[in-house]
mmCIF file of C-alpha atoms in Angstrom:
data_model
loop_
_atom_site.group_PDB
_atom_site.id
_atom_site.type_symbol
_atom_site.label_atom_id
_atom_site.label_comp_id
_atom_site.label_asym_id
_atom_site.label_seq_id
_atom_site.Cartn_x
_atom_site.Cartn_y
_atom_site.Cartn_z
ATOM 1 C CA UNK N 1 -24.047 16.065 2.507
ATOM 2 C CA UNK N 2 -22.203 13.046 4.275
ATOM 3 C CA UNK N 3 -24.048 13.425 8.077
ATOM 4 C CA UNK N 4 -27.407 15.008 6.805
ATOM 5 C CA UNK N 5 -29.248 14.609 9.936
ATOM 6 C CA UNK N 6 -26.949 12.796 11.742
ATOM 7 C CA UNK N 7 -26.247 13.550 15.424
ATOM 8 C CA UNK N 8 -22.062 13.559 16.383
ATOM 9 C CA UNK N 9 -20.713 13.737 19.837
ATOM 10 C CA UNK N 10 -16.860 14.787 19.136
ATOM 11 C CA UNK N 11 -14.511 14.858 22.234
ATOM 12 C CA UNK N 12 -11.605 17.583 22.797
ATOM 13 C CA UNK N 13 -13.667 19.298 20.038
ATOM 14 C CA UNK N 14 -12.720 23.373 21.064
ATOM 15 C CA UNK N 15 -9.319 22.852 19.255
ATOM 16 C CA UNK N 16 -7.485 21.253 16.653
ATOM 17 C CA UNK N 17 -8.377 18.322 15.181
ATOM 18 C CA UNK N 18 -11.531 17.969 16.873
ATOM 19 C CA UNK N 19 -12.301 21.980 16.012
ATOM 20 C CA UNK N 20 -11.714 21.030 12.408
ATOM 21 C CA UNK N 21 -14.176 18.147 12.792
ATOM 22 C CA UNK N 22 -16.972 19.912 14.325
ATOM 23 C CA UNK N 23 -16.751 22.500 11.897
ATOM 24 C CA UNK N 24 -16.790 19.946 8.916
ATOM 25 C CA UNK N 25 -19.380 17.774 10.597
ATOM 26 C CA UNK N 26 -21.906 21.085 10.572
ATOM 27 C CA UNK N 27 -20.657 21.618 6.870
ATOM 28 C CA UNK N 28 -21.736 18.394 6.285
ATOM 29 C CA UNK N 29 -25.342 18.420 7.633
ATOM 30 C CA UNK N 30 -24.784 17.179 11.418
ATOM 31 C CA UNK N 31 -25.883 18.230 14.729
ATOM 32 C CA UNK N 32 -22.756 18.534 17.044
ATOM 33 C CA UNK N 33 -22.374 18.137 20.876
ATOM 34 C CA UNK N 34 -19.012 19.819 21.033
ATOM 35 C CA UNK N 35 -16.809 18.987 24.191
ATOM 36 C CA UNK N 36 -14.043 20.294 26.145
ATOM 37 C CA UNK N 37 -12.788 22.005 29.455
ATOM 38 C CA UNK N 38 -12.364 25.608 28.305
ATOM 39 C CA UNK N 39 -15.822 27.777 28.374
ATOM 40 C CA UNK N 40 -15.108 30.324 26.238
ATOM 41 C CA UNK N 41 -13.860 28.430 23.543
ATOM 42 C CA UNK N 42 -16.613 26.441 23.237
ATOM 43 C CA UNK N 43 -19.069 29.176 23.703
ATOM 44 C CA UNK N 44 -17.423 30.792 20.536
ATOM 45 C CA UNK N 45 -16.995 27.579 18.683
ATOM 46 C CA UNK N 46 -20.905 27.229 19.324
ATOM 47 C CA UNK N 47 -21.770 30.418 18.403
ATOM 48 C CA UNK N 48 -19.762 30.256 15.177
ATOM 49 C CA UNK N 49 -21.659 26.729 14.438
ATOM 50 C CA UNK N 50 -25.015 28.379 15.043
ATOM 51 C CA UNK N 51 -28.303 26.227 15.786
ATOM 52 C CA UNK N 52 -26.599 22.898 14.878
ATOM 53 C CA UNK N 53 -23.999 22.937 18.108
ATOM 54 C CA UNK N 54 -24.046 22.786 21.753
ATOM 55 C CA UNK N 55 -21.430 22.318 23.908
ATOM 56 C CA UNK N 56 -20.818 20.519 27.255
ATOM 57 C CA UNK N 57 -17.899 21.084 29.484
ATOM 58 C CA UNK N 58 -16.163 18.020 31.287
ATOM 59 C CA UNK N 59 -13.028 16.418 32.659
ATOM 60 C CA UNK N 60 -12.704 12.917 31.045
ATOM 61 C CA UNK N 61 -10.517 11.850 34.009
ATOM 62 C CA UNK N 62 -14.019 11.560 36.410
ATOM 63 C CA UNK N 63 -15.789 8.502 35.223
ATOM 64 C CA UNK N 64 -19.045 10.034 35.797
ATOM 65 C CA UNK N 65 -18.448 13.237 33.156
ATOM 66 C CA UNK N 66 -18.069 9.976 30.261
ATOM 67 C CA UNK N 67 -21.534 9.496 31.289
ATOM 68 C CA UNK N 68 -22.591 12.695 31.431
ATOM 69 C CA UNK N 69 -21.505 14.361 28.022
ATOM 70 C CA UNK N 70 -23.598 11.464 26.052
ATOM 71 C CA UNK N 71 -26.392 11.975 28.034
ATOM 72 C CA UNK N 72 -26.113 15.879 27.460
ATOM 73 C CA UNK N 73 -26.117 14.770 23.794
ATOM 74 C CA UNK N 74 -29.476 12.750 23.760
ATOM 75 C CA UNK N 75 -31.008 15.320 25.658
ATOM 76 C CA UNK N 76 -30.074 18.101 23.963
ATOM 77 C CA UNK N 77 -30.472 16.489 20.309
ATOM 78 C CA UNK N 78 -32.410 13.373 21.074
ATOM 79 C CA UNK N 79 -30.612 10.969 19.710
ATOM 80 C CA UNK N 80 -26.524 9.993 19.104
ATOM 81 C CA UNK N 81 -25.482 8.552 15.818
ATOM 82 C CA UNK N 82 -21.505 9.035 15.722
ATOM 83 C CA UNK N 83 -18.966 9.206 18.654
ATOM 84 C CA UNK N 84 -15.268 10.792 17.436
ATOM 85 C CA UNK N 85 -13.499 9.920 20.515
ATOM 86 C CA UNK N 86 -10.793 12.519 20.386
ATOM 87 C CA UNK N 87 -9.655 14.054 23.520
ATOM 88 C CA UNK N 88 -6.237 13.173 24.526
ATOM 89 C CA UNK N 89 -3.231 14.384 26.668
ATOM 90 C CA UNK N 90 0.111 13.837 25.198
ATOM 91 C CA UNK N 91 2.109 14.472 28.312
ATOM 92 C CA UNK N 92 5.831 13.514 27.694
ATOM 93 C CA UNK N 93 7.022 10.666 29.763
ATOM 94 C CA UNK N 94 9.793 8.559 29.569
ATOM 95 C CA UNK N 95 10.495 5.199 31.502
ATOM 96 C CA UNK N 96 12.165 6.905 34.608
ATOM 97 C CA UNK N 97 9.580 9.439 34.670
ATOM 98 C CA UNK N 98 6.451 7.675 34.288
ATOM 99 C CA UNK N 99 5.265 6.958 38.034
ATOM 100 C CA UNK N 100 1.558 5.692 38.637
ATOM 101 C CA UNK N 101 0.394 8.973 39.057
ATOM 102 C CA UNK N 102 1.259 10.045 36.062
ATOM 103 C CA UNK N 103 0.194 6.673 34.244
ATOM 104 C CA UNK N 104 -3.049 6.855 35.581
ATOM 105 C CA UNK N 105 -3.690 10.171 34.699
ATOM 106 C CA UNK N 106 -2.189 9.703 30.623
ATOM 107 C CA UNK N 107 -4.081 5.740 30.351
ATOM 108 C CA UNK N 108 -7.309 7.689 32.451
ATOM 109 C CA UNK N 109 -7.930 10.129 29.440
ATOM 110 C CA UNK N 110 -6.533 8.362 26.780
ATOM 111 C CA UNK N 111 -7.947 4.884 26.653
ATOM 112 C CA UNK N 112 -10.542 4.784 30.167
ATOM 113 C CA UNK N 113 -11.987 7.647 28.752
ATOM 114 C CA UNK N 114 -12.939 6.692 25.689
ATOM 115 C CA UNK N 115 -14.024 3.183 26.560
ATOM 116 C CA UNK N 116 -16.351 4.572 29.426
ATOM 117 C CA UNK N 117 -18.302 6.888 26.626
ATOM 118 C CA UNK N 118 -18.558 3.881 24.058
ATOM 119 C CA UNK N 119 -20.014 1.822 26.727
ATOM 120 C CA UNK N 120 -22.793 4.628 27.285
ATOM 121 C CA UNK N 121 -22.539 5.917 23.784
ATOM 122 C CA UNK N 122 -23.738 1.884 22.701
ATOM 123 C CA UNK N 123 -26.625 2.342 25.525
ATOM 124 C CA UNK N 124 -27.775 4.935 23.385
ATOM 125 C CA UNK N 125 -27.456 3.014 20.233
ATOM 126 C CA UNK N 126 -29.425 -0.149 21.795
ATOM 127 C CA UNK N 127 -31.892 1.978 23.083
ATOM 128 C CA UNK N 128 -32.363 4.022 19.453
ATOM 129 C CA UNK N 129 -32.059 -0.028 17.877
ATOM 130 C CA UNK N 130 -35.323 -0.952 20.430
ATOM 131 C CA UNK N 131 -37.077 1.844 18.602
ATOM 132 C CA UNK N 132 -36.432 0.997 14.856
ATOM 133 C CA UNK N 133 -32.951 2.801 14.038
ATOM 134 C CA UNK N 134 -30.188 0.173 15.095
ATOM 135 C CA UNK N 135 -26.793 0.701 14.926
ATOM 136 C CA UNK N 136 -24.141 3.727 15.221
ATOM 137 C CA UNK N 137 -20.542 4.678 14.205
ATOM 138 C CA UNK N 138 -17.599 5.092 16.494
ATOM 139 C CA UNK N 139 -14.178 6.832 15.623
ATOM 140 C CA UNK N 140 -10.878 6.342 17.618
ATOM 141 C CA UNK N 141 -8.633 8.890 17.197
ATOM 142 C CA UNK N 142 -5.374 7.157 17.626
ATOM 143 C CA UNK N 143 -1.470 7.889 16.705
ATOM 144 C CA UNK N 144 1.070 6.481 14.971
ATOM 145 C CA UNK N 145 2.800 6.030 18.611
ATOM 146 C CA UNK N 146 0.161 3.081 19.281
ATOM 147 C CA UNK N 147 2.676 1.401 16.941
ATOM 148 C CA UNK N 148 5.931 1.641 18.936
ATOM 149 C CA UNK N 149 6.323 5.373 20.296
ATOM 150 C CA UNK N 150 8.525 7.863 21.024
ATOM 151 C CA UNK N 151 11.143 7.133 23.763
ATOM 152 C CA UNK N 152 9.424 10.532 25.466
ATOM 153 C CA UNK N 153 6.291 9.335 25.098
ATOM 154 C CA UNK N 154 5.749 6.100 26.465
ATOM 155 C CA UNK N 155 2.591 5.846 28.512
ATOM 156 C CA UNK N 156 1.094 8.313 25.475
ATOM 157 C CA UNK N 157 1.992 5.154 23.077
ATOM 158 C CA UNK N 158 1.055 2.592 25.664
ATOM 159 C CA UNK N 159 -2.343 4.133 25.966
ATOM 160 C CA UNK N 160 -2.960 4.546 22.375
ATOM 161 C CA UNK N 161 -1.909 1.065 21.865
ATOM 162 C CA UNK N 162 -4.477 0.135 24.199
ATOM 163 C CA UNK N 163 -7.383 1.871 22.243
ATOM 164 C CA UNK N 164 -5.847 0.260 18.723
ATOM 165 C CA UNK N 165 -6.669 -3.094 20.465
ATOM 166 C CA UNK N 166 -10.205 -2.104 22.027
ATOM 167 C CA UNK N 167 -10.794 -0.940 18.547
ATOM 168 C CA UNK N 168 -10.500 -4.161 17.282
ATOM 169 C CA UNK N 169 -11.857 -6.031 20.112
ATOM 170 C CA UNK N 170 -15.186 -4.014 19.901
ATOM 171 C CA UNK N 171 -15.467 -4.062 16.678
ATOM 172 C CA UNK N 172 -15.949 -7.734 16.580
ATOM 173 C CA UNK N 173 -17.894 -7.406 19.811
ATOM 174 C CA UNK N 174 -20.460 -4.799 18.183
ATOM 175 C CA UNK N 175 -20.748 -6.010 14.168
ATOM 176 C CA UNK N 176 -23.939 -7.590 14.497
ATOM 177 C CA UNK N 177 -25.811 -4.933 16.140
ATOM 178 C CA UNK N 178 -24.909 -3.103 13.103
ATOM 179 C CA UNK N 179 -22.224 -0.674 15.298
ATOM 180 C CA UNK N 180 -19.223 0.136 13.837
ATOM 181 C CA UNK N 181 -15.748 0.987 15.531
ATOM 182 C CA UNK N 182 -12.879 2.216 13.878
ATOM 183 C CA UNK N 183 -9.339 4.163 14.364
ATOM 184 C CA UNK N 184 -7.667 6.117 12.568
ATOM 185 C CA UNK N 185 -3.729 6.476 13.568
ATOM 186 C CA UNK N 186 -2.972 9.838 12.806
ATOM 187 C CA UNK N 187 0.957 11.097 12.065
ATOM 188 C CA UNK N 188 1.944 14.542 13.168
ATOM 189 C CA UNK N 189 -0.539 17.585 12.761
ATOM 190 C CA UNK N 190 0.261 21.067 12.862
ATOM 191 C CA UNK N 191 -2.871 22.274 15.367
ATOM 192 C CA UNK N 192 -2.201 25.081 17.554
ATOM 193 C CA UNK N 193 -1.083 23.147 20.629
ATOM 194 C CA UNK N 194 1.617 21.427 19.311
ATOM 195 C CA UNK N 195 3.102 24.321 16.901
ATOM 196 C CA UNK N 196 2.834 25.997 20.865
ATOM 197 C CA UNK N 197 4.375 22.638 22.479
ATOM 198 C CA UNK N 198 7.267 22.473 19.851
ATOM 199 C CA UNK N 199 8.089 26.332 20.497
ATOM 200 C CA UNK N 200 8.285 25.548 24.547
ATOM 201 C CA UNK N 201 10.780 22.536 23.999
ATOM 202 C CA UNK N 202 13.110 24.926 21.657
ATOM 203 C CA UNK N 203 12.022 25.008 18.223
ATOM 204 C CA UNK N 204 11.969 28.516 17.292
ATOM 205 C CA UNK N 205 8.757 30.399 15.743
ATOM 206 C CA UNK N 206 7.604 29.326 11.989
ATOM 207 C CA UNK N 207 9.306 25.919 12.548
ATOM 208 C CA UNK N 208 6.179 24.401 11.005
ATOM 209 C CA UNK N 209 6.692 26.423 7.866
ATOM 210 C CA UNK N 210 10.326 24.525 7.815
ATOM 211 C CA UNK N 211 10.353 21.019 8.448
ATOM 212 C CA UNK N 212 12.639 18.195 7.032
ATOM 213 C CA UNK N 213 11.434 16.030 3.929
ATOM 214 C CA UNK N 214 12.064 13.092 5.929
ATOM 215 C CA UNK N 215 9.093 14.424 8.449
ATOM 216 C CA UNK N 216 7.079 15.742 5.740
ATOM 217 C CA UNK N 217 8.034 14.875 2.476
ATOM 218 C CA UNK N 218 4.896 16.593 0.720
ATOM 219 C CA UNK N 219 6.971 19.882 2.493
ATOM 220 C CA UNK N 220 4.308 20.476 5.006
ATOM 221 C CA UNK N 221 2.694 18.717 7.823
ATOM 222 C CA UNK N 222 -0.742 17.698 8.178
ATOM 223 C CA UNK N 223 -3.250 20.001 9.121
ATOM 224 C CA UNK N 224 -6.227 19.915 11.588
ATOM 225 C CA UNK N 225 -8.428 20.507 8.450
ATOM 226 C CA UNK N 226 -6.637 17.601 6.516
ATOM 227 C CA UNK N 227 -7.629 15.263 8.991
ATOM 228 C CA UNK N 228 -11.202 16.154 9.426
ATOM 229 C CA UNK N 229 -12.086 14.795 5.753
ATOM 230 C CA UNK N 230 -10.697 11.343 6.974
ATOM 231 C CA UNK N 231 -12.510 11.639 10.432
ATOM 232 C CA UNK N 232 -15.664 12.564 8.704
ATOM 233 C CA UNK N 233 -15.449 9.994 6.146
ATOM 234 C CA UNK N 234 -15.143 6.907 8.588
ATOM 235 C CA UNK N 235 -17.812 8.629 10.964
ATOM 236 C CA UNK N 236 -20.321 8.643 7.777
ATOM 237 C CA UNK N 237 -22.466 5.911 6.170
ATOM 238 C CA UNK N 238 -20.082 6.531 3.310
ATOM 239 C CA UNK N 239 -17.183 3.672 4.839
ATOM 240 C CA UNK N 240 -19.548 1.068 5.938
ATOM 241 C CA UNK N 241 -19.565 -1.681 5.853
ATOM 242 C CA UNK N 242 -15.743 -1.591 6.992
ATOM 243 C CA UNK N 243 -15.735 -2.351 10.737
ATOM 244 C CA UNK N 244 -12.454 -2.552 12.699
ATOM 245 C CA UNK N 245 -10.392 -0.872 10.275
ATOM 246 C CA UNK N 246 -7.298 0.963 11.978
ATOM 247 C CA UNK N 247 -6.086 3.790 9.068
ATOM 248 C CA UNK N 248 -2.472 5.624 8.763
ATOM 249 C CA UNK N 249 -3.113 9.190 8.213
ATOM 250 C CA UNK N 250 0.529 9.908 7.642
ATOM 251 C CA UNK N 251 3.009 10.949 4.937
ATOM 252 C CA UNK N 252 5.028 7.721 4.854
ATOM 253 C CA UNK N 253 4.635 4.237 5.831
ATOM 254 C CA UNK N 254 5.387 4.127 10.036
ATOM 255 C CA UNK N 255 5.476 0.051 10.296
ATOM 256 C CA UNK N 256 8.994 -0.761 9.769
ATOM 257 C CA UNK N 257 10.090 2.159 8.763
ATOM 258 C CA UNK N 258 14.061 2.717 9.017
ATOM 259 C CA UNK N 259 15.179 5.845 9.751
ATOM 260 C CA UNK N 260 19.175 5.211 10.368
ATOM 261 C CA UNK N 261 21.179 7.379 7.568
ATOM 262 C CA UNK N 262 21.769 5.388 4.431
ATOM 263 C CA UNK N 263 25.307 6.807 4.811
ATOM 264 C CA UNK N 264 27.916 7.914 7.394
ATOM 265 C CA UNK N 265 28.924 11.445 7.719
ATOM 266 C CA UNK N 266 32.082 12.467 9.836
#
């Protein structure tokens, strides 16, 4: 098993991709702090997981809970091994709508958030290193927006962008304390909240089951569980050395990528 005895804190982890994860991680031998804002989830995502979970409940958007859910972690497990930084908002927002409020709140959870729990998340690490078991590994769950972005979507991309260049920047900052940090940029996923979001802005129920080949050309979109494999994968000893790596997990190539028609139709 891939984290046999391994300790994984794993943000946003009471639903979809970071469900998936927590599930696999246990699957896989680890002991999981799962996170989010919703009780009773977590309670029955924890009671599902047995012995090998806990949860803590926070709101990333207070500096101080960043702190708190890796200390919750050590104390509950005694150690950290792997942060999946995962929780994200993915408010719409366009140029005319994006005022500071809303800007702070989107870059607050989506890139302060995560940077605040590496910093502690690496106290952890140095502290473990001081006691004969240096270094740690540190997954940024990105999107392909960090790339360019949908024009409803901009402070979502802007943020995400943000954590695509902290990835790299700590990366080199961390190497030679043996702490790895990478990102994976994932495409679109099919978790429960977004089949919900995509029924709310007009799509009609079972659009999932019936998306275009240019979208998915496999004929179906990623899944939670699909993504979990690759999350656990760069979270385990099993991709080291590779440090700073930012991976696609997407059906097509995004960079460049031209979507105009390759003819005109009346």
């Amino acid at each position: 098993m891939s984290l046999q005895d391994k300790v994984v804190l794993i943000t946003g982890s009471t639903t979809g991709i970071g469900e998936a994860t927590a599930r696999l991680a246990v699957a896989q031998g680890a002991q999981v702090m799962i996170h989010g804002r919703n009780t009773a989830a977590a309670q029955a995502l924890c009671q599902e997981l047995g012995d090998a979970a806990a949860y803590v409940i926070a709101d990333l958007i207070d500096p101080e809970a960043c702190v708190k859910i890796v200390h919750a972690t050590v104390a509950r497990f005694g150690r950290l091994d792997g942060l999946i930084n995962n929780a994200a908002v993915t408010t719409r927002s366009t140029l005319e709508s994006t005022d500071a409020a809303m800007f702070d709140q989107i870059v607050g959870i989506n890139l302060r958030a995560p940077l605040l729990i590496i910093r502690e998340a690496v106290n952890a690490f140095r502290q473990q290193a001081s006691q004969g078991r240096p270094g740690g590994a540190i997954v940024n769950i990105g999107s392909i927006n960090a790339l360019s972005g949908a024009p409803n979507l901009l402070a979502y991309s802007a943020a995400k962008g943000g954590l695509m260049t902290a990835t790299h920047n700590l990366a080199n900052a961390l190497a030679t304390e043996k702490i790895r940090v990478n990102q994976l940029n994932v495409g679109w996923v099919t978790s429960r909240n977004e089949i919900a979001l995509k029924i709310r802005e007009g799509l009609p129920v079972g659009w999932e089951n019936n998306v275009p080949a240019a979208y998915a050309p496999t004929g179906r979109l990623l899944t939670p569980e699909q993504v979990a494999q690759h999350v656990i994968f760069w979270v385990s000893d099993a991709s080291a050395p590779v440090n700073g790596a930012v991976y696609v997990l997407e059906q097509y190539a995004p960079i460049g990528r031209n979507n105009a028609k390759t003819s005109f139709e009346d």
